[in-house]
Structure formats: structure tokens, C-alpha cells
């Protein structure tokens, strides 16, 4: 993506409908969702039997047996078995990271074409047993003879060892969940419950309208009898949202984050095809948009910075590299982990104090045009399978730019661990 390097073009993307956890995909794991999504991409772009330069496909919540999910899924997708695959994870930014990875390989001339994507499930989670039981089983495996194995099995045994533990959503460094951290951000930036509910309402209504006008017809492929995201609530109202109780701060009486203005735990997968101009032209495929700039950043959330504020750092760095202002975009795709997090981000860019003291800028980045923001809805209405969101956004934005005929779009995704991944798509 450096100046003078080859362009990395987004050819297009597909995804399965995103579903609330423990619903339609309750018995479907990452592998099946990944195979369906990659297979749909192969079908859409006629990639049967073709060897690609790389498939970068990630997952955040996965079993040990999925250690190379990308490689195993592509072997069942219709691609040539000589296609390499790499499995990655950077929480919510995973498949945007993978898009950047593939684009950089194309720009450097290492490959001509690749696939970026991700799959995640919070229904089929790895269940882990106690450290004591793990050590006991290992001791039994090492023991020789039936009597020694029996002794290893019963020596000091307690029923407490059989209690399973499930993957947590708390930050290991703080012990607080992402929602608890976001409550702290909402108080710092004085984000009201009403502002959060309003943003959530708009996300549902915009997504519903996009489905009604057929925008997702070639982006979403039916799976397991589901044709559209089942998190979507087209009939929701501010009155309904106002009845929901706080989901994270349940005791202070000041909690503002609810199940309605926070992203639902979700299952799903998404993928995008990225290629050089030459590769696409040789196959009669059109480029929707080009990935031209990207940036990642991290914040010191352990010592007081907002956990989900890293995009506020990454975006101005990326703008400086690109020689652009925040207002130089036709579309803004800002991942809606929580409505409060989006509002905090936008207020930070408008704050003279924050832009001066934290970003080192002479003036605020300023406001964005709300009419250009998440115009087809986003994670609050779509759902958020962690590793799939980036590819969903890239495919959506690339199609929006193609429909417009030209333009520029900004992508911003916050992640667990206090990081942010951002990118710019352009269509000349």
C-alpha cells in the first residue's frame, strides 16, 4: 500500500447472516461457518480449483482443534489444496487485520490474490476443566500399569475438580468486562442513556432499510434456514429500548449500557476477495475499491485510558499519512461495539483538549457528517461475531463505493485489549 507499490483491490465479499448466540447456529462451530462462507466466495467469483496466494482467516473463540482453521476450512471450500492458509486473531479487529495483511502482500508483490476473513461463535465455546483435573489426567497418562494409573486417578481427588469453566469476557489485566470498561468511558465523556438508545435505534432502522432495498442480496448468503441477521429488530422503538435495565452496572443506579445499546453476543463468518489489478483483469473481475491506508494503535487502559479509545489514536495517525482531514470521506464505517463507545470516539475527535493533550494536534479533528455514518446499519443491529466484523465492514463499504461510482471511506474498529484497527478504502 506504499506509494509506488501495486494496488490491492477489493473484488467483493460475502457472509452468512449473523445470529444471536444459542439460536440458529447453536450447534454450528467455526469450521462449518468458515467452510460455508469461503465456499460461497468461491461460488460467487468462480474460484473452483484455483490456487490463491494466501487465505488469512481468523477466530477469537475457538477450540484447540481449530489451531489452523484457515487451512482446514479452505481445503473444504473448493479452492485448490495448494492454497496456503494462516489463522489469526486480534479480537474484534481480526478480519480487518487480515484484509491489511493480504493487501500488503499484494502491494509488495509477494502474492497476486488472497482471501481475508474470520469466523466466531459464542455458542460453541471451549469448556475448560480445572488445572487440578488437567494435572491429574496428565499424571494418569504418564503412569505405567493399571495400579499406578488408578492411584494417580484417586489420590487427593475432589469433586470440585470436575467443575468446568467457560471463556470469560473480562480483561485479564483489570478483571473488568468490556461493558464495564465502556461504562467508565460513558461517564468520562458524559454520554447519556438517551444518546446511546438513539444510536442503537438508528442502526436497526438503517439495517432494515438496507435489506428492504436489496443491498445485501449479493453480500449475505442463506445458511441453516436463516436469510438475514436475526439480531435485527426493525420494529424497535426508543420506548422499548428505554425499558431495558442496565447490563453491566446493575448496582450504582448510574448504569447506561443495556442489552439494547450494546452489541449482542453473536455467531457468524465473513470473507472478502482481494487482488491485484492484473489478476482481476485477467479473469474479468472488477475492483470495487482499493485499500490504500491502514493503521493500528493501542492505549494504556490499565492505567486509566478508555479501553475502546484506541481508534481515536489510530485514525489521526492514518489521516496524517494519507494527507487527509477527517471530513474528507464519503462514508464512515465505525464498528458499534457499544453505542457509548461510538459516541465517545466522535466526541474525542471534536474535543480541543483531547486532540491537543492526547493526540498532539493543534486543533480538533472535528465532527463528521452523520448522514455519512454507518448508513446501512452496523454491529448493534447486525451482531458482532468478533473475527467476522472487519470483513463484513470491508465488503459493505466496498460495495457502497462501487454503487456511488467513486469516493473514499473510513473504517474504524476498536478491540479488546485496548487496541484499534483502522483503514481507508478508495474508489478513483
Tab-separated table of C-alpha atoms in Angstrom:
chain	number	residue	atom	x	y	z
A	1	UNK	CA	0.000	0.000	0.000
A	2	UNK	CA	3.026	2.274	-0.079
A	3	UNK	CA	3.201	4.967	-2.700
A	4	UNK	CA	4.523	3.474	-5.900
A	5	UNK	CA	3.518	-0.069	-4.914
A	6	UNK	CA	0.864	-2.193	-6.598
A	7	UNK	CA	-2.736	-1.513	-5.695
A	8	UNK	CA	-4.700	-4.017	-3.628
A	9	UNK	CA	-8.287	-4.137	-4.854
A	10	UNK	CA	-11.346	-5.371	-3.018
A	11	UNK	CA	-13.143	-7.582	-5.552
A	12	UNK	CA	-16.063	-8.319	-3.249
A	13	UNK	CA	-17.170	-10.179	-0.173
A	14	UNK	CA	-19.796	-12.490	1.259
A	15	UNK	CA	-21.008	-13.526	4.672
A	16	UNK	CA	-23.608	-15.692	6.267
A	17	UNK	CA	-26.325	-13.977	8.323
A	18	UNK	CA	-25.072	-13.112	11.800
A	19	UNK	CA	-27.155	-14.739	14.525
A	20	UNK	CA	-27.568	-14.180	18.236
A	21	UNK	CA	-25.677	-16.854	20.137
A	22	UNK	CA	-27.519	-20.021	21.118
A	23	UNK	CA	-30.070	-19.576	18.341
A	24	UNK	CA	-29.799	-20.709	14.699
A	25	UNK	CA	-26.125	-21.655	14.847
A	26	UNK	CA	-26.124	-23.084	18.366
A	27	UNK	CA	-24.779	-26.417	17.119
A	28	UNK	CA	-22.568	-24.979	14.369
A	29	UNK	CA	-18.913	-24.289	15.061
A	30	UNK	CA	-16.363	-22.044	13.440
A	31	UNK	CA	-15.287	-24.675	10.942
A	32	UNK	CA	-18.739	-25.157	9.401
A	33	UNK	CA	-19.392	-21.409	9.256
A	34	UNK	CA	-15.981	-20.791	7.704
A	35	UNK	CA	-16.460	-23.503	5.071
A	36	UNK	CA	-19.884	-22.157	4.118
A	37	UNK	CA	-18.571	-18.604	3.793
A	38	UNK	CA	-15.408	-19.454	1.890
A	39	UNK	CA	-17.394	-21.807	-0.330
A	40	UNK	CA	-19.866	-19.019	-1.117
A	41	UNK	CA	-16.972	-16.729	-2.046
A	42	UNK	CA	-15.583	-19.430	-4.340
A	43	UNK	CA	-19.003	-19.810	-5.984
A	44	UNK	CA	-19.529	-16.083	-6.440
A	45	UNK	CA	-16.193	-15.417	-8.123
A	46	UNK	CA	-15.626	-18.715	-9.930
A	47	UNK	CA	-12.591	-19.772	-7.912
A	48	UNK	CA	-13.112	-23.534	-8.072
A	49	UNK	CA	-9.788	-25.345	-8.195
A	50	UNK	CA	-7.790	-22.110	-8.242
A	51	UNK	CA	-4.630	-21.663	-6.212
A	52	UNK	CA	-4.607	-18.364	-4.330
A	53	UNK	CA	-1.618	-16.720	-2.721
A	54	UNK	CA	-2.998	-16.852	0.812
A	55	UNK	CA	-6.149	-17.278	2.840
A	56	UNK	CA	-5.916	-15.321	6.103
A	57	UNK	CA	-8.871	-16.315	8.234
A	58	UNK	CA	-9.221	-15.741	11.960
A	59	UNK	CA	-11.215	-16.688	15.012
A	60	UNK	CA	-11.160	-15.400	18.571
A	61	UNK	CA	-13.239	-18.009	20.411
A	62	UNK	CA	-12.060	-21.369	19.122
A	63	UNK	CA	-11.215	-24.898	20.168
A	64	UNK	CA	-7.661	-26.210	20.256
A	65	UNK	CA	-8.570	-28.446	17.306
A	66	UNK	CA	-9.134	-25.281	15.237
A	67	UNK	CA	-5.484	-24.263	15.556
A	68	UNK	CA	-5.290	-23.744	11.782
A	69	UNK	CA	-8.903	-23.007	10.966
A	70	UNK	CA	-7.989	-21.137	7.776
A	71	UNK	CA	-6.132	-24.051	6.213
A	72	UNK	CA	-8.710	-26.679	7.170
A	73	UNK	CA	-11.661	-24.576	6.002
A	74	UNK	CA	-10.115	-23.693	2.643
A	75	UNK	CA	-9.454	-27.389	1.992
A	76	UNK	CA	-13.239	-27.867	2.073
A	77	UNK	CA	-14.123	-24.682	0.198
A	78	UNK	CA	-13.420	-25.634	-3.422
A	79	UNK	CA	-10.117	-23.770	-3.644
A	80	UNK	CA	-7.046	-25.657	-4.830
A	81	UNK	CA	-5.498	-27.630	-1.960
A	82	UNK	CA	-2.192	-25.959	-2.812
A	83	UNK	CA	-3.543	-22.673	-1.387
A	84	UNK	CA	-1.838	-21.816	1.924
A	85	UNK	CA	-3.803	-20.618	4.930
A	86	UNK	CA	-2.979	-18.738	8.120
A	87	UNK	CA	-5.174	-18.397	11.203
A	88	UNK	CA	-5.002	-15.105	13.110
A	89	UNK	CA	-6.619	-13.240	15.990
A	90	UNK	CA	-6.732	-9.632	17.176
A	91	UNK	CA	-10.118	-9.742	18.876
A	92	UNK	CA	-12.694	-7.571	17.074
A	93	UNK	CA	-10.165	-6.310	14.529
A	94	UNK	CA	-9.167	-9.770	13.301
A	95	UNK	CA	-10.565	-9.805	9.765
A	96	UNK	CA	-9.722	-6.144	9.128
A	97	UNK	CA	-6.187	-7.078	10.135
A	98	UNK	CA	-6.388	-9.968	7.682
A	99	UNK	CA	-7.515	-7.609	4.940
A	100	UNK	CA	-4.500	-5.420	5.648
A	101	UNK	CA	-2.230	-8.484	5.706
A	102	UNK	CA	-3.409	-9.693	2.288
A	103	UNK	CA	-3.321	-6.164	0.823
A	104	UNK	CA	0.254	-5.660	1.994
A	105	UNK	CA	1.340	-8.959	0.441
A	106	UNK	CA	-0.230	-7.906	-2.847
A	107	UNK	CA	1.281	-4.424	-2.680
A	108	UNK	CA	4.746	-5.861	-2.074
A	109	UNK	CA	4.431	-8.302	-4.971
A	110	UNK	CA	4.565	-11.384	-2.752
A	111	UNK	CA	1.158	-12.624	-3.965
A	112	UNK	CA	-1.424	-11.667	-6.600
A	113	UNK	CA	-4.610	-12.596	-4.817
A	114	UNK	CA	-5.859	-13.686	-1.420
A	115	UNK	CA	-8.853	-14.009	0.866
A	116	UNK	CA	-9.305	-12.298	4.219
A	117	UNK	CA	-11.981	-13.170	6.716
A	118	UNK	CA	-12.998	-14.538	10.046
A	119	UNK	CA	-15.488	-16.648	11.940
A	120	UNK	CA	-16.600	-16.588	15.542
A	121	UNK	CA	-19.062	-18.320	17.807
A	122	UNK	CA	-20.090	-17.739	21.385
A	123	UNK	CA	-22.401	-20.751	21.229
A	124	UNK	CA	-19.785	-23.446	20.640
A	125	UNK	CA	-17.191	-22.346	23.190
A	126	UNK	CA	-14.320	-24.438	24.565
A	127	UNK	CA	-15.159	-25.682	28.053
A	128	UNK	CA	-12.081	-25.983	30.258
A	129	UNK	CA	-11.773	-28.047	33.405
A	130	UNK	CA	-9.737	-27.196	36.458
A	131	UNK	CA	-5.972	-27.093	36.494
A	132	UNK	CA	-6.047	-29.821	39.129
A	133	UNK	CA	-8.044	-32.158	36.878
A	134	UNK	CA	-5.758	-31.414	33.940
A	135	UNK	CA	-2.717	-32.314	36.028
A	136	UNK	CA	-4.445	-35.469	37.258
A	137	UNK	CA	-5.199	-36.620	33.705
A	138	UNK	CA	-1.628	-35.931	32.650
A	139	UNK	CA	-0.345	-37.899	35.640
A	140	UNK	CA	-2.599	-40.808	34.664
A	141	UNK	CA	-1.222	-40.669	31.136
A	142	UNK	CA	2.363	-40.795	32.429
A	143	UNK	CA	1.689	-43.612	34.880
A	144	UNK	CA	2.726	-47.175	33.982
A	145	UNK	CA	0.474	-50.062	34.705
A	146	UNK	CA	-3.146	-50.204	35.825
A	147	UNK	CA	-2.417	-49.812	39.532
A	148	UNK	CA	-0.276	-46.699	39.072
A	149	UNK	CA	-2.924	-45.164	36.816
A	150	UNK	CA	-5.587	-45.916	39.437
A	151	UNK	CA	-3.527	-44.279	42.181
A	152	UNK	CA	-2.964	-41.180	40.008
A	153	UNK	CA	-6.696	-41.026	39.377
A	154	UNK	CA	-7.869	-41.144	43.009
A	155	UNK	CA	-5.018	-39.647	45.046
A	156	UNK	CA	-6.360	-36.459	46.658
A	157	UNK	CA	-9.334	-36.316	44.302
A	158	UNK	CA	-12.049	-33.723	44.976
A	159	UNK	CA	-15.375	-33.298	43.194
A	160	UNK	CA	-14.502	-29.601	42.830
A	161	UNK	CA	-12.034	-30.628	40.129
A	162	UNK	CA	-14.963	-31.530	37.863
A	163	UNK	CA	-16.379	-28.008	37.820
A	164	UNK	CA	-15.967	-26.602	34.284
A	165	UNK	CA	-15.055	-23.025	33.422
A	166	UNK	CA	-16.174	-21.107	30.354
A	167	UNK	CA	-14.300	-18.452	28.372
A	168	UNK	CA	-14.664	-15.094	30.068
A	169	UNK	CA	-15.050	-11.649	28.549
A	170	UNK	CA	-13.120	-9.858	31.268
A	171	UNK	CA	-9.825	-8.135	30.536
A	172	UNK	CA	-7.116	-10.204	32.260
A	173	UNK	CA	-5.265	-7.063	33.388
A	174	UNK	CA	-8.232	-5.408	35.085
A	175	UNK	CA	-10.781	-8.138	35.711
A	176	UNK	CA	-13.441	-5.866	34.195
A	177	UNK	CA	-15.581	-6.783	31.204
A	178	UNK	CA	-15.608	-4.698	28.065
A	179	UNK	CA	-19.040	-3.420	29.057
A	180	UNK	CA	-17.789	-2.339	32.473
A	181	UNK	CA	-14.898	-0.500	30.844
A	182	UNK	CA	-17.315	1.169	28.435
A	183	UNK	CA	-19.488	2.313	31.350
A	184	UNK	CA	-16.403	4.121	32.670
A	185	UNK	CA	-15.891	5.726	29.259
A	186	UNK	CA	-19.523	6.805	29.096
A	187	UNK	CA	-19.218	8.561	32.461
A	188	UNK	CA	-15.930	10.230	31.455
A	189	UNK	CA	-17.417	11.590	28.228
A	190	UNK	CA	-20.871	12.221	29.741
A	191	UNK	CA	-22.718	10.042	27.238
A	192	UNK	CA	-26.379	9.795	28.181
A	193	UNK	CA	-28.569	6.711	28.034
A	194	UNK	CA	-30.815	8.562	25.571
A	195	UNK	CA	-27.938	9.217	23.147
A	196	UNK	CA	-26.982	5.546	23.245
A	197	UNK	CA	-30.516	4.319	22.650
A	198	UNK	CA	-30.961	6.756	19.764
A	199	UNK	CA	-27.839	5.440	18.015
A	200	UNK	CA	-28.977	1.844	18.523
A	201	UNK	CA	-32.411	2.649	17.139
A	202	UNK	CA	-30.904	4.226	14.025
A	203	UNK	CA	-28.664	1.209	13.459
A	204	UNK	CA	-31.649	-1.175	13.429
A	205	UNK	CA	-33.719	1.064	11.173
A	206	UNK	CA	-30.873	1.610	8.703
A	207	UNK	CA	-30.061	-2.101	8.504
A	208	UNK	CA	-33.729	-2.967	7.967
A	209	UNK	CA	-33.986	-0.388	5.183
A	210	UNK	CA	-30.841	-1.765	3.520
A	211	UNK	CA	-32.326	-5.268	3.487
A	212	UNK	CA	-35.608	-3.961	2.094
A	213	UNK	CA	-33.925	-2.225	-0.845
A	214	UNK	CA	-31.902	-5.357	-1.636
A	215	UNK	CA	-28.480	-4.005	-0.721
A	216	UNK	CA	-27.398	-7.276	0.896
A	217	UNK	CA	-28.705	-9.575	-1.846
A	218	UNK	CA	-25.208	-10.421	-3.115
A	219	UNK	CA	-23.434	-9.957	0.219
A	220	UNK	CA	-25.381	-12.307	2.503
A	221	UNK	CA	-25.845	-15.992	1.676
A	222	UNK	CA	-28.558	-18.003	3.476
A	223	UNK	CA	-27.351	-20.581	5.992
A	224	UNK	CA	-29.213	-23.041	8.177
A	225	UNK	CA	-32.559	-21.614	7.103
A	226	UNK	CA	-31.610	-18.034	8.026
A	227	UNK	CA	-31.668	-15.323	5.348
A	228	UNK	CA	-30.962	-12.178	7.362
A	229	UNK	CA	-29.312	-11.261	10.647
A	230	UNK	CA	-31.570	-12.397	13.473
A	231	UNK	CA	-30.301	-9.736	15.881
A	232	UNK	CA	-32.110	-7.178	13.715
A	233	UNK	CA	-35.230	-5.659	15.297
A	234	UNK	CA	-36.903	-3.485	12.614
A	235	UNK	CA	-39.811	-2.650	14.917
A	236	UNK	CA	-37.784	-1.484	17.892
A	237	UNK	CA	-38.554	1.935	19.323
A	238	UNK	CA	-36.997	4.322	21.794
A	239	UNK	CA	-39.783	3.413	24.195
A	240	UNK	CA	-38.894	-0.289	24.003
A	241	UNK	CA	-35.193	0.415	24.397
A	242	UNK	CA	-35.885	2.622	27.407
A	243	UNK	CA	-37.480	-0.287	29.296
A	244	UNK	CA	-34.256	-2.331	29.351
A	245	UNK	CA	-32.249	-2.490	32.553
A	246	UNK	CA	-28.510	-1.746	32.763
A	247	UNK	CA	-26.496	-4.804	31.730
A	248	UNK	CA	-23.118	-4.098	33.307
A	249	UNK	CA	-23.520	-1.562	36.108
A	250	UNK	CA	-26.521	-3.013	37.909
A	251	UNK	CA	-26.000	-1.593	41.386
A	252	UNK	CA	-24.937	2.053	41.304
A	253	UNK	CA	-28.110	3.377	39.739
A	254	UNK	CA	-25.993	5.169	37.121
A	255	UNK	CA	-25.569	2.373	34.573
A	256	UNK	CA	-26.460	3.359	30.997
A	257	UNK	CA	-25.343	0.382	28.887
A	258	UNK	CA	-28.118	-2.139	28.205
A	259	UNK	CA	-28.689	-5.167	26.034
A	260	UNK	CA	-30.315	-2.812	23.537
A	261	UNK	CA	-27.456	-0.355	23.108
A	262	UNK	CA	-24.676	-2.948	23.376
A	263	UNK	CA	-23.711	-5.475	20.728
A	264	UNK	CA	-25.255	-8.911	21.210
A	265	UNK	CA	-23.054	-11.978	21.539
A	266	UNK	CA	-23.233	-13.451	18.043
A	267	UNK	CA	-22.194	-16.266	15.711
A	268	UNK	CA	-21.197	-15.777	12.067
A	269	UNK	CA	-18.487	-15.575	9.415
A	270	UNK	CA	-17.443	-13.231	6.591
A	271	UNK	CA	-14.785	-13.126	3.869
A	272	UNK	CA	-13.504	-10.805	1.130
A	273	UNK	CA	-11.518	-11.425	-2.054
A	274	UNK	CA	-8.564	-9.076	-2.599
A	275	UNK	CA	-6.401	-8.984	-5.734
A	276	UNK	CA	-4.033	-7.003	-7.894
A	277	UNK	CA	-5.417	-5.145	-10.905
A	278	UNK	CA	-3.638	-7.567	-13.226
A	279	UNK	CA	-5.065	-10.695	-11.612
A	280	UNK	CA	-8.590	-9.261	-11.611
A	281	UNK	CA	-8.405	-8.056	-15.219
A	282	UNK	CA	-7.135	-11.425	-16.461
A	283	UNK	CA	-10.287	-13.051	-15.039
A	284	UNK	CA	-12.778	-10.397	-15.998
A	285	UNK	CA	-13.403	-9.345	-12.405
A	286	UNK	CA	-13.973	-5.724	-11.434
A	287	UNK	CA	-12.387	-3.972	-8.474
A	288	UNK	CA	-14.935	-2.314	-6.183
A	289	UNK	CA	-12.426	-0.241	-4.188
A	290	UNK	CA	-8.791	-0.150	-3.130
A	291	UNK	CA	-7.378	-0.433	0.368
A	292	UNK	CA	-4.964	2.498	0.396
A	293	UNK	CA	-4.010	3.148	4.032
A	294	UNK	CA	-4.218	1.370	7.383
A	295	UNK	CA	-3.109	1.921	10.946
A	296	UNK	CA	-3.271	0.202	14.327
A	297	UNK	CA	-2.830	1.702	17.787
A	298	UNK	CA	-3.133	0.790	21.451
A	299	UNK	CA	-3.984	2.638	24.664
A	300	UNK	CA	-2.859	2.180	28.268
A	301	UNK	CA	-6.272	1.174	29.579
A	302	UNK	CA	-4.750	-0.447	32.661
A	303	UNK	CA	-3.714	2.982	33.918
A	304	UNK	CA	-6.814	4.954	33.088
A	305	UNK	CA	-7.307	5.357	29.345
A	306	UNK	CA	-10.590	4.170	27.890
A	307	UNK	CA	-10.347	0.538	26.793
A	308	UNK	CA	-12.062	1.181	23.441
A	309	UNK	CA	-10.480	4.537	22.589
A	310	UNK	CA	-7.526	3.281	20.524
A	311	UNK	CA	-9.195	4.164	17.181
A	312	UNK	CA	-9.124	7.799	18.280
A	313	UNK	CA	-5.329	7.447	18.155
A	314	UNK	CA	-5.049	5.301	15.007
A	315	UNK	CA	-7.302	7.439	12.810
A	316	UNK	CA	-5.386	10.758	13.099
A	317	UNK	CA	-2.096	8.931	12.509
A	318	UNK	CA	-3.590	7.375	9.376
A	319	UNK	CA	-5.006	10.705	8.227
A	320	UNK	CA	-1.573	12.310	8.580
A	321	UNK	CA	-0.012	9.557	6.472
A	322	UNK	CA	-2.701	9.971	3.829
A	323	UNK	CA	-2.679	13.770	3.869
A	324	UNK	CA	-6.398	13.882	4.604
A	325	UNK	CA	-8.793	15.533	7.037
A	326	UNK	CA	-11.466	13.671	8.979
A	327	UNK	CA	-14.095	15.336	6.822
A	328	UNK	CA	-12.569	14.096	3.526
A	329	UNK	CA	-14.723	10.971	3.379
A	330	UNK	CA	-17.966	9.982	1.728
A	331	UNK	CA	-18.679	7.141	4.178
A	332	UNK	CA	-17.693	6.333	7.760
A	333	UNK	CA	-17.922	2.754	8.985
A	334	UNK	CA	-17.353	2.795	12.739
A	335	UNK	CA	-17.818	-0.549	14.475
A	336	UNK	CA	-20.579	-0.337	17.065
A	337	UNK	CA	-19.266	-2.474	19.909
A	338	UNK	CA	-21.397	-0.280	22.156
A	339	UNK	CA	-23.351	2.833	21.297
A	340	UNK	CA	-21.483	4.629	24.078
A	341	UNK	CA	-18.106	3.738	22.577
A	342	UNK	CA	-19.098	5.267	19.232
A	343	UNK	CA	-20.277	8.481	20.872
A	344	UNK	CA	-17.096	8.667	22.983
A	345	UNK	CA	-14.968	8.315	19.848
A	346	UNK	CA	-16.813	11.039	17.965
A	347	UNK	CA	-16.689	13.389	20.961
A	348	UNK	CA	-12.963	12.806	21.394
A	349	UNK	CA	-12.305	13.903	17.807
A	350	UNK	CA	-14.364	17.034	18.427
A	351	UNK	CA	-12.611	17.843	21.713
A	352	UNK	CA	-9.927	20.531	21.552
A	353	UNK	CA	-8.472	19.350	24.873
A	354	UNK	CA	-8.283	15.683	23.863
A	355	UNK	CA	-6.867	16.393	20.421
A	356	UNK	CA	-4.243	18.697	21.907
A	357	UNK	CA	-3.291	16.769	25.043
A	358	UNK	CA	-3.601	13.158	23.815
A	359	UNK	CA	-3.146	13.432	20.068
A	360	UNK	CA	-0.720	16.352	19.949
A	361	UNK	CA	-2.793	18.242	17.411
A	362	UNK	CA	-3.107	21.993	17.038
A	363	UNK	CA	-6.861	21.786	16.502
A	364	UNK	CA	-9.696	19.266	16.915
A	365	UNK	CA	-10.225	16.740	14.147
A	366	UNK	CA	-13.808	17.963	14.149
A	367	UNK	CA	-17.205	16.426	13.550
A	368	UNK	CA	-18.276	14.027	10.817
A	369	UNK	CA	-21.435	14.278	8.731
A	370	UNK	CA	-23.912	11.973	10.487
A	371	UNK	CA	-25.658	11.317	7.156
A	372	UNK	CA	-22.487	9.501	6.017
A	373	UNK	CA	-22.136	7.374	9.168
A	374	UNK	CA	-22.937	3.615	9.134
A	375	UNK	CA	-25.624	4.259	6.536
A	376	UNK	CA	-26.556	0.579	6.195
A	377	UNK	CA	-26.558	-0.117	9.925
A	378	UNK	CA	-23.739	-1.732	11.858
A	379	UNK	CA	-22.902	-4.073	14.699
A	380	UNK	CA	-25.647	-3.036	17.119
A	381	UNK	CA	-28.211	-4.313	14.606
A	382	UNK	CA	-26.145	-6.814	12.611
A	383	UNK	CA	-24.447	-8.565	15.511
A	384	UNK	CA	-20.757	-8.961	16.187
A	385	UNK	CA	-19.049	-12.339	15.731
A	386	UNK	CA	-15.679	-10.951	16.793
A	387	UNK	CA	-13.401	-12.123	13.984
A	388	UNK	CA	-16.027	-11.640	11.261
A	389	UNK	CA	-16.884	-7.972	11.741
A	390	UNK	CA	-13.933	-6.459	9.857
A	391	UNK	CA	-14.596	-8.455	6.687
A	392	UNK	CA	-18.303	-7.607	6.933
A	393	UNK	CA	-17.488	-3.919	7.053
A	394	UNK	CA	-14.929	-4.073	4.221
A	395	UNK	CA	-17.349	-5.906	1.922
A	396	UNK	CA	-20.158	-3.486	2.786
A	397	UNK	CA	-18.059	-0.364	2.272
A	398	UNK	CA	-16.521	-1.598	-0.987
A	399	UNK	CA	-19.985	-2.181	-2.416
A	400	UNK	CA	-21.147	1.269	-1.251
A	401	UNK	CA	-18.206	2.889	-3.041
A	402	UNK	CA	-18.905	0.868	-6.189
A	403	UNK	CA	-22.539	1.952	-6.163
A	404	UNK	CA	-21.514	5.576	-5.697
A	405	UNK	CA	-19.054	5.325	-8.589
A	406	UNK	CA	-16.166	6.976	-6.761
A	407	UNK	CA	-15.246	8.159	-3.308
A	408	UNK	CA	-13.497	7.380	-0.073
A	409	UNK	CA	-14.492	5.525	3.087
A	410	UNK	CA	-13.011	5.295	6.568
A	411	UNK	CA	-13.124	2.122	8.689
A	412	UNK	CA	-12.615	2.202	12.455
A	413	UNK	CA	-12.734	-0.846	14.733
A	414	UNK	CA	-11.999	-0.949	18.460
A	415	UNK	CA	-10.824	-4.214	20.003
A	416	UNK	CA	-10.417	-5.938	23.324
A	417	UNK	CA	-7.020	-5.416	24.890
A	418	UNK	CA	-7.195	-1.673	24.284
A	419	UNK	CA	-6.365	-1.704	20.573
A	420	UNK	CA	-7.819	-0.221	17.408
A	421	UNK	CA	-7.560	-1.134	13.715
A	422	UNK	CA	-8.394	1.423	11.016
A	423	UNK	CA	-8.262	1.597	7.221
A	424	UNK	CA	-9.160	3.702	4.209
A	425	UNK	CA	-10.900	2.370	1.088
A	426	UNK	CA	-10.918	4.464	-2.085
A	427	UNK	CA	-12.520	4.183	-5.499
A	428	UNK	CA	-10.971	6.603	-8.017
